[in-house]
mmCIF file of C-alpha atoms in Angstrom:
data_model
loop_
_atom_site.group_PDB
_atom_site.id
_atom_site.type_symbol
_atom_site.label_atom_id
_atom_site.label_comp_id
_atom_site.label_asym_id
_atom_site.label_seq_id
_atom_site.Cartn_x
_atom_site.Cartn_y
_atom_site.Cartn_z
ATOM 1 C CA MET O 1 0.000 0.000 0.000
ATOM 2 C CA LYS O 2 1.283 3.450 -0.870
ATOM 3 C CA ASN O 3 2.694 5.443 2.048
ATOM 4 C CA VAL O 4 0.316 8.360 2.712
ATOM 5 C CA PRO O 5 2.181 11.582 3.636
ATOM 6 C CA LEU O 6 1.355 13.214 6.966
ATOM 7 C CA SER O 7 1.156 16.946 7.671
ATOM 8 C CA VAL O 8 3.786 18.199 10.126
ATOM 9 C CA TYR O 9 2.868 20.010 13.353
ATOM 10 C CA PRO O 10 4.993 20.742 16.455
ATOM 11 C CA THR O 11 4.870 18.357 19.418
ATOM 12 C CA GLU O 12 2.696 19.651 22.244
ATOM 13 C CA ASP O 13 3.280 17.046 24.984
ATOM 14 C CA ARG O 14 6.696 15.462 25.587
ATOM 15 C CA SER O 15 5.936 14.039 29.028
ATOM 16 C CA LYS O 16 6.233 10.470 27.698
ATOM 17 C CA ALA O 17 9.311 11.068 25.542
ATOM 18 C CA GLY O 18 11.672 9.576 28.125
ATOM 19 C CA GLY O 19 14.607 11.694 26.975
ATOM 20 C CA ASP O 20 14.286 10.497 23.383
ATOM 21 C CA TYR O 21 13.317 12.364 20.222
ATOM 22 C CA ILE O 22 9.701 11.619 19.348
ATOM 23 C CA ALA O 23 6.998 11.896 16.727
ATOM 24 C CA VAL O 24 3.335 11.524 17.685
ATOM 25 C CA VAL O 25 0.618 10.130 15.426
ATOM 26 C CA SER O 26 -2.950 8.934 15.794
ATOM 27 C CA PRO O 27 -3.620 5.210 16.438
ATOM 28 C CA GLN O 28 -5.370 5.056 13.049
ATOM 29 C CA ASP O 29 -2.301 6.325 11.191
ATOM 30 C CA ALA O 30 -0.063 4.030 13.226
ATOM 31 C CA GLU O 31 -2.115 1.038 12.151
ATOM 32 C CA ARG O 32 -2.183 2.248 8.556
ATOM 33 C CA HIS O 33 1.618 2.560 8.500
ATOM 34 C CA LYS O 34 2.173 -0.635 10.556
ATOM 35 C CA LEU O 35 3.777 1.177 13.490
ATOM 36 C CA GLY O 36 3.816 -0.175 17.025
ATOM 37 C CA ARG O 37 3.386 1.948 20.151
ATOM 38 C CA GLY O 38 6.787 3.256 21.220
ATOM 39 C CA SER O 39 8.517 1.614 18.245
ATOM 40 C CA ARG O 40 11.438 3.024 16.278
ATOM 41 C CA VAL O 41 10.500 4.657 13.008
ATOM 42 C CA VAL O 42 12.029 6.606 10.143
ATOM 43 C CA ILE O 43 10.677 9.969 9.008
ATOM 44 C CA VAL O 44 11.379 10.862 5.378
ATOM 45 C CA TYR O 45 11.102 14.404 4.056
ATOM 46 C CA ILE O 46 11.630 15.075 0.366
ATOM 47 C CA HIS O 47 13.136 18.520 0.719
ATOM 48 C CA PRO O 48 11.774 20.905 -1.947
ATOM 49 C CA ASN O 49 14.987 22.969 -2.195
ATOM 50 C CA LEU O 50 17.172 19.899 -2.705
ATOM 51 C CA THR O 51 14.663 18.473 -5.185
ATOM 52 C CA GLN O 52 14.751 21.677 -7.221
ATOM 53 C CA LYS O 53 18.553 21.863 -7.181
ATOM 54 C CA LYS O 54 18.827 18.202 -8.138
ATOM 55 C CA GLU O 55 16.494 18.656 -11.105
ATOM 56 C CA GLN O 56 18.384 21.753 -12.273
ATOM 57 C CA GLY O 57 21.681 19.893 -12.083
ATOM 58 C CA PRO O 58 25.158 21.341 -11.536
ATOM 59 C CA PRO O 59 25.983 24.684 -13.169
ATOM 60 C CA SER O 60 29.016 23.079 -14.831
ATOM 61 C CA SER O 61 30.332 19.610 -15.515
ATOM 62 C CA ASP O 62 33.242 20.296 -13.157
ATOM 63 C CA SER O 63 30.907 20.762 -10.171
ATOM 64 C CA ALA O 64 29.216 17.383 -10.592
ATOM 65 C CA ARG O 65 32.273 15.494 -9.357
ATOM 66 C CA TYR O 66 31.805 16.611 -5.771
ATOM 67 C CA ASP O 67 28.712 14.795 -4.497
ATOM 68 C CA ASN O 68 25.610 12.859 -5.409
ATOM 69 C CA PHE O 69 23.300 14.137 -2.684
ATOM 70 C CA SER O 70 19.742 12.940 -2.242
ATOM 71 C CA PRO O 71 16.726 15.226 -1.719
ATOM 72 C CA ASP O 72 15.258 12.590 0.648
ATOM 73 C CA LEU O 73 16.299 13.386 4.214
ATOM 74 C CA CYS O 74 15.789 10.473 6.641
ATOM 75 C CA ILE O 75 15.903 10.521 10.438
ATOM 76 C CA PRO O 76 15.149 7.890 13.093
ATOM 77 C CA CYS O 77 13.043 8.538 16.176
ATOM 78 C CA ARG O 78 10.543 6.941 18.541
ATOM 79 C CA VAL O 79 6.839 7.113 17.695
ATOM 80 C CA LEU O 80 4.114 7.667 20.288
ATOM 81 C CA LEU O 81 0.376 7.269 19.761
ATOM 82 C CA ASP O 82 -2.166 9.859 20.844
ATOM 83 C CA GLU O 83 -5.886 9.699 20.160
ATOM 84 C CA LYS O 84 -6.012 13.509 20.382
ATOM 85 C CA VAL O 85 -3.880 13.830 17.228
ATOM 86 C CA PRO O 86 -6.143 14.038 14.147
ATOM 87 C CA SER O 87 -5.638 11.464 11.446
ATOM 88 C CA GLY O 88 -3.325 12.745 8.729
ATOM 89 C CA GLN O 89 -1.170 14.765 11.148
ATOM 90 C CA ILE O 90 2.182 14.037 12.760
ATOM 91 C CA ARG O 91 3.624 15.955 15.720
ATOM 92 C CA VAL O 92 7.399 16.237 15.325
ATOM 93 C CA ASP O 93 10.031 17.489 17.790
ATOM 94 C CA GLN O 94 11.874 20.712 16.991
ATOM 95 C CA THR O 95 15.232 18.915 16.750
ATOM 96 C CA LEU O 96 13.831 16.427 14.264
ATOM 97 C CA ARG O 97 12.307 19.214 12.176
ATOM 98 C CA ASN O 98 15.707 20.937 12.065
ATOM 99 C CA CYS O 99 17.308 17.678 10.923
ATOM 100 C CA LEU O 100 14.743 17.415 8.131
ATOM 101 C CA GLY O 101 15.531 20.939 6.982
ATOM 102 C CA ILE O 102 12.151 22.366 8.005
ATOM 103 C CA GLU O 103 12.612 26.000 8.938
ATOM 104 C CA TYR O 104 11.846 27.128 12.487
ATOM 105 C CA GLU O 105 9.038 29.492 11.484
ATOM 106 C CA PHE O 106 7.242 26.940 9.314
ATOM 107 C CA ILE O 107 3.539 26.909 8.548
ATOM 108 C CA PRO O 108 2.019 24.051 10.612
ATOM 109 C CA GLY O 109 0.507 21.440 8.348
ATOM 110 C CA HIS O 110 2.335 22.683 5.255
ATOM 111 C CA PRO O 111 5.367 20.321 5.136
ATOM 112 C CA LYS O 112 4.413 16.710 4.525
ATOM 113 C CA VAL O 113 6.524 13.729 5.508
ATOM 114 C CA GLU O 114 6.371 9.982 5.144
ATOM 115 C CA ILE O 115 6.833 7.616 8.078
ATOM 116 C CA TYR O 116 8.070 4.017 7.942
ATOM 117 C CA PRO O 117 8.914 1.272 10.451
ATOM 118 C CA LEU O 118 12.611 0.949 11.264
ATOM 119 C CA HIS O 119 13.633 -2.703 11.058
ATOM 120 C CA LEU O 120 15.927 -3.689 13.928
ATOM 121 C CA GLY O 121 17.687 -6.956 14.650
ATOM 122 C CA LEU O 122 17.682 -8.634 18.077
ATOM 123 C CA TRP O 123 21.104 -7.234 18.986
ATOM 124 C CA GLU O 124 20.021 -3.722 18.016
ATOM 125 C CA ARG O 125 16.951 -4.017 20.222
ATOM 126 C CA LEU O 126 19.104 -5.157 23.139
ATOM 127 C CA THR O 127 21.542 -2.275 22.709
ATOM 128 C CA ASP O 128 18.597 0.127 22.603
ATOM 129 C CA LEU O 129 17.402 -1.289 25.933
ATOM 130 C CA VAL O 130 20.872 -0.747 27.437
ATOM 131 C CA SER O 131 20.910 2.761 25.993
ATOM 132 C CA ASP O 132 17.530 3.519 27.565
ATOM 133 C CA LEU O 133 18.711 2.061 30.886
ATOM 134 C CA PHE O 134 21.773 4.271 31.068
ATOM 135 C CA GLY O 135 20.104 7.312 29.544
ATOM 136 C CA ARG O 136 22.833 7.601 26.920
ATOM 137 C CA ARG O 137 22.774 10.917 25.071
ATOM 138 C CA HIS O 138 22.306 11.083 21.304
ATOM 139 C CA LEU O 139 22.944 14.014 19.011
ATOM 140 C CA PHE O 140 22.199 14.588 15.331
ATOM 141 C CA PHE O 141 24.743 16.057 12.912
ATOM 142 C CA ARG O 142 24.668 17.323 9.326
ATOM 143 C CA VAL O 143 27.183 15.509 7.126
ATOM 144 C CA CYS O 144 30.002 17.621 5.653
ATOM 145 C CA ARG O 145 33.216 16.691 3.883
ATOM 146 C CA ALA O 146 36.305 16.338 6.010
ATOM 147 C CA HIS O 147 39.199 18.766 6.281
ATOM 148 C CA PRO O 148 41.823 17.446 3.777
ATOM 149 C CA PRO O 149 44.537 16.724 6.423
ATOM 150 C CA ASP O 150 42.009 14.575 8.338
ATOM 151 C CA MET O 151 41.295 12.220 5.462
ATOM 152 C CA GLU O 152 42.047 8.485 5.813
ATOM 153 C CA LYS O 153 42.779 8.756 9.544
ATOM 154 C CA ASN O 154 39.638 7.086 10.948
ATOM 155 C CA ILE O 155 38.518 10.249 12.726
ATOM 156 C CA CYS O 156 35.643 12.705 12.602
ATOM 157 C CA ARG O 157 35.266 16.263 13.847
ATOM 158 C CA ILE O 158 32.349 17.882 15.646
ATOM 159 C CA PRO O 159 32.076 21.027 17.809
ATOM 160 C CA GLN O 160 33.717 20.822 21.240
ATOM 161 C CA ASP O 161 30.461 21.442 23.106
ATOM 162 C CA SER O 162 28.897 18.484 21.235
ATOM 163 C CA ILE O 163 31.749 16.255 22.427
ATOM 164 C CA ASN O 164 31.025 17.375 25.991
ATOM 165 C CA ILE O 165 27.284 16.772 25.652
ATOM 166 C CA LEU O 166 27.896 13.254 24.338
ATOM 167 C CA GLY O 167 29.986 12.569 27.435
ATOM 168 C CA ALA O 168 33.087 11.827 25.381
ATOM 169 C CA LYS O 169 36.627 13.103 25.516
ATOM 170 C CA GLU O 170 38.864 14.127 22.643
ATOM 171 C CA GLY O 171 40.213 11.073 20.836
ATOM 172 C CA GLU O 172 37.652 8.639 22.251
ATOM 173 C CA SER O 173 35.308 6.551 20.120
ATOM 174 C CA ILE O 174 31.791 7.566 19.181
ATOM 175 C CA VAL O 175 29.274 5.518 17.225
ATOM 176 C CA LEU O 176 27.661 7.116 14.179
ATOM 177 C CA THR O 177 24.349 5.780 12.904
ATOM 178 C CA SER O 178 22.802 6.404 9.508
ATOM 179 C CA ILE O 179 19.522 5.268 7.976
ATOM 180 C CA VAL O 180 19.787 3.241 4.771
ATOM 181 C CA ARG O 181 17.004 2.136 2.496
ATOM 182 C CA GLU O 182 17.154 -1.444 1.241
ATOM 183 C CA GLY O 183 14.276 -1.741 -1.201
ATOM 184 C CA HIS O 184 11.171 -0.964 0.844
ATOM 185 C CA VAL O 185 12.908 -1.566 4.186
ATOM 186 C CA PHE O 186 14.784 0.940 6.355
ATOM 187 C CA ARG O 187 17.686 -0.226 8.503
ATOM 188 C CA ARG O 188 20.387 1.344 10.645
ATOM 189 C CA ARG O 189 24.051 1.305 9.747
ATOM 190 C CA ASN O 190 26.711 1.945 12.405
ATOM 191 C CA TYR O 191 30.297 3.088 12.086
ATOM 192 C CA MET O 192 32.758 3.901 14.855
ATOM 193 C CA LEU O 193 35.265 6.767 14.672
ATOM 194 C CA ASN O 194 37.541 8.629 17.049
ATOM 195 C CA VAL O 195 36.198 12.123 17.681
ATOM 196 C CA PHE O 196 38.081 15.415 17.712
ATOM 197 C CA PRO O 197 36.849 19.012 17.942
ATOM 198 C CA ILE O 198 36.583 21.347 14.965
ATOM 199 C CA SER O 199 39.427 23.718 15.704
ATOM 200 C CA GLU O 200 39.232 27.455 15.099
ATOM 201 C CA ASP O 201 41.832 27.130 12.317
ATOM 202 C CA ILE O 202 39.731 24.526 10.520
ATOM 203 C CA LYS O 203 36.571 26.573 11.036
ATOM 204 C CA ASP O 204 38.219 29.746 9.689
ATOM 205 C CA GLY O 205 39.621 27.859 6.705
ATOM 206 C CA ARG O 206 36.228 26.331 5.904
ATOM 207 C CA ASN O 207 34.504 29.723 6.128
ATOM 208 C CA LEU O 208 37.148 31.234 3.848
ATOM 209 C CA GLU O 209 36.649 28.537 1.206
ATOM 210 C CA GLN O 210 32.862 28.838 1.406
ATOM 211 C CA ARG O 211 33.073 32.589 0.781
ATOM 212 C CA ASP O 212 34.669 31.823 -2.587
ATOM 213 C CA GLU O 213 31.842 29.435 -3.556
ATOM 214 C CA GLU O 214 28.221 30.034 -4.548
ATOM 215 C CA THR O 215 26.251 29.952 -1.309
ATOM 216 C CA ASP O 216 23.133 28.399 -2.885
ATOM 217 C CA ASN O 217 24.996 25.805 -4.986
ATOM 218 C CA PRO O 218 24.775 22.281 -3.506
ATOM 219 C CA PHE O 219 27.316 20.892 -5.967
ATOM 220 C CA VAL O 220 30.342 22.779 -4.629
ATOM 221 C CA ARG O 221 32.941 21.151 -2.421
ATOM 222 C CA TYR O 222 31.645 22.627 0.849
ATOM 223 C CA PRO O 223 27.955 23.487 0.345
ATOM 224 C CA ARG O 224 26.191 25.787 2.816
ATOM 225 C CA SER O 225 23.470 23.560 4.213
ATOM 226 C CA ASP O 226 21.848 26.365 6.218
ATOM 227 C CA VAL O 227 21.451 28.493 3.087
ATOM 228 C CA ILE O 228 20.397 25.693 0.750
ATOM 229 C CA LEU O 229 17.953 24.062 3.178
ATOM 230 C CA GLY O 230 16.726 27.395 4.497
ATOM 231 C CA VAL O 231 17.276 26.461 8.157
ATOM 232 C CA LYS O 232 19.123 28.992 10.300
ATOM 233 C CA PRO O 233 20.678 27.958 12.534
ATOM 234 C CA ASP O 234 21.121 24.453 11.187
ATOM 235 C CA ILE O 235 22.108 21.482 13.348
ATOM 236 C CA SER O 236 25.825 21.075 14.066
ATOM 237 C CA SER O 237 28.120 19.756 11.345
ATOM 238 C CA ILE O 238 30.174 16.581 11.396
ATOM 239 C CA PHE O 239 33.244 16.373 9.155
ATOM 240 C CA LEU O 240 33.537 12.918 7.559
ATOM 241 C CA ASP O 241 35.984 11.711 4.954
ATOM 242 C CA PHE O 242 35.021 9.694 1.873
ATOM 243 C CA ASP O 243 35.578 6.305 3.552
ATOM 244 C CA ALA O 244 33.297 7.153 6.484
ATOM 245 C CA ARG O 245 30.603 8.559 4.189
ATOM 246 C CA THR O 246 30.804 5.402 2.074
ATOM 247 C CA GLU O 247 30.554 3.094 5.099
ATOM 248 C CA LEU O 248 27.517 4.983 6.348
ATOM 249 C CA ASP O 249 26.108 5.450 2.823
ATOM 250 C CA VAL O 250 25.586 9.179 3.367
ATOM 251 C CA HIS O 251 26.266 12.368 1.417
ATOM 252 C CA CYS O 252 26.283 16.058 2.166
ATOM 253 C CA PHE O 253 22.994 17.285 3.706
ATOM 254 C CA ASP O 254 22.276 13.825 5.160
ATOM 255 C CA VAL O 255 21.959 13.363 8.909
ATOM 256 C CA VAL O 256 23.773 10.936 11.207
ATOM 257 C CA ARG O 257 23.011 10.239 14.840
ATOM 258 C CA ALA O 258 25.900 9.925 17.285
ATOM 259 C CA HIS O 259 26.376 8.495 20.758
ATOM 260 C CA HIS O 260 29.365 7.836 22.961
ATOM 261 C CA PHE O 261 30.684 4.272 22.902
ATOM 262 C CA LEU O 262 29.568 2.815 26.246
ATOM 263 C CA ARG O 263 32.521 0.436 26.513
ATOM 264 C CA THR O 264 34.894 3.414 26.355
ATOM 265 C CA THR O 265 33.162 4.999 29.342
ATOM 266 C CA LEU O 266 33.200 1.708 31.227
ATOM 267 C CA ILE O 267 36.937 1.209 30.648
ATOM 268 C CA ARG O 268 37.622 4.792 31.703
ATOM 269 C CA GLU O 269 35.630 4.363 34.930
ATOM 270 C CA ILE O 270 37.395 1.106 35.751
ATOM 271 C CA ARG O 271 40.780 2.704 35.110
ATOM 272 C CA ASP O 272 40.191 6.022 36.856
ATOM 273 C CA PHE O 273 37.895 5.015 39.695
ATOM 274 C CA GLY O 274 37.030 1.319 39.905
ATOM 275 C CA LEU O 275 40.498 -0.050 40.571
ATOM 276 C CA VAL O 276 41.236 2.499 43.285
ATOM 277 C CA PHE O 277 37.839 1.909 44.903
ATOM 278 C CA PHE O 278 38.329 -1.872 44.790
ATOM 279 C CA LEU O 279 41.784 -1.690 46.395
ATOM 280 C CA SER O 280 40.489 0.727 49.017
ATOM 281 C CA LEU O 281 37.774 -1.743 50.010
ATOM 282 C CA LEU O 282 40.297 -4.559 50.201
ATOM 283 C CA ALA O 283 42.283 -2.486 52.649
ATOM 284 C CA LEU O 284 39.239 -2.642 54.936
ATOM 285 C CA THR O 285 39.202 -6.445 55.036
ATOM 286 C CA ASP O 286 39.405 -6.522 58.848
ATOM 287 C CA GLY O 287 36.457 -4.119 59.099
ATOM 288 C CA LEU O 288 34.377 -6.160 56.665
ATOM 289 C CA GLU O 289 35.123 -9.291 58.654
ATOM 290 C CA LYS O 290 33.984 -7.674 61.893
ATOM 291 C CA VAL O 291 30.876 -5.940 60.507
ATOM 292 C CA PHE O 292 29.631 -8.560 58.000
ATOM 293 C CA GLY O 293 31.475 -11.654 59.189
ATOM 294 C CA LEU O 294 33.248 -11.993 55.845
ATOM 295 C CA GLN O 295 36.427 -13.982 55.429
ATOM 296 C CA THR O 296 39.136 -12.892 52.966
ATOM 297 C CA GLY O 297 37.484 -14.555 49.952
ATOM 298 C CA GLY O 298 34.110 -13.105 50.828
ATOM 299 C CA ALA O 299 35.632 -9.643 51.337
ATOM 300 C CA VAL O 300 37.168 -9.783 47.864
ATOM 301 C CA LEU O 301 33.853 -10.765 46.254
ATOM 302 C CA PHE O 302 31.978 -8.130 48.253
ATOM 303 C CA SER O 303 34.501 -5.441 47.246
ATOM 304 C CA PHE O 304 34.296 -6.464 43.593
ATOM 305 C CA ALA O 305 30.470 -6.495 43.551
ATOM 306 C CA LEU O 306 30.240 -3.132 45.310
ATOM 307 C CA SER O 307 32.794 -1.632 42.896
ATOM 308 C CA VAL O 308 30.729 -2.817 39.913
ATOM 309 C CA VAL O 309 27.544 -1.329 41.382
ATOM 310 C CA VAL O 310 29.200 2.006 42.116
ATOM 311 C CA ILE O 311 30.720 2.163 38.601
ATOM 312 C CA MET O 312 27.293 1.502 37.044
ATOM 313 C CA ILE O 313 25.749 4.247 39.165
ATOM 314 C CA ARG O 314 28.499 6.657 38.147
ATOM 315 C CA ILE O 315 27.968 5.868 34.458
ATOM 316 C CA VAL O 316 24.211 6.485 34.746
ATOM 317 C CA LEU O 317 24.879 9.787 36.528
ATOM 318 C CA TYR O 318 27.523 10.582 33.925
ATOM 319 C CA PHE O 319 25.085 10.389 31.053
ATOM 320 C CA HIS O 320 22.182 11.958 32.904
ATOM 321 C CA ALA O 321 23.978 14.853 34.573
ATOM 322 C CA GLY O 322 27.241 15.237 32.681
ATOM 323 C CA ILE O 323 29.445 14.133 35.615
ATOM 324 C CA LYS O 324 33.038 13.701 34.468
#
């Protein structure tokens, strides 16, 4: 059955979002589009500006070598059902609308999007449960080409404040997720890179090169997404080289979702806190024996178990409150 587009309106109630990005539809539309309550979905917006530019083609044959962008912008989110939402409407978070290139002062009901189920494997569902448990932060980024000296080094660059929000540190691993279409099915594709901030030198150099290019031309080397999409300010940029863009199957203007690699945080906590805490507890073996009646073996197991619990609590607090 043909996917019926839904008219976009802002979200009005995020009390059940649970820290995630959400879209809200009526139960009737959910059934029509085969969406489950609270399930992961993909929103697709065929951006009119990109469609027009694509149809016009590059101004010269030389420009066409830079990118083969798609006018279809795809983003993942969680869908909620609300009987108060009229059929044919979809309530979309501000962040998601920015990702789709819908301007801030848009006319409610004017943009129309399509919504599809996101097909997840068992392992992906389990990792989502862990992510929900720890409250891991996710951020969206607009894909841009990498700074030439960064190419083929297995790294990406994002703003420093985005690194902080993700709970990462410079040089640590983050996981990037894109949405790929395989026939009529949407799936996620993950790729891990070490993250570094966009330095002022790189930012100044990029701005200088963009000043020499046509601001409304999507076929140049460093297109201005905010100008071309008409969204100011746009979401933060992520600088990816050709290999990373190929692995994720993304082009300029596409969106990727990023989160900090949980194992990196766990290793850091064990190294910086867990080992010291464990050894400190072992030093209290006599006290544990007197208070809890534990022998040496029991004291070791107790110290290990308590260290694990405390590390888990610290990680949850880390992602929820930004504790470093």
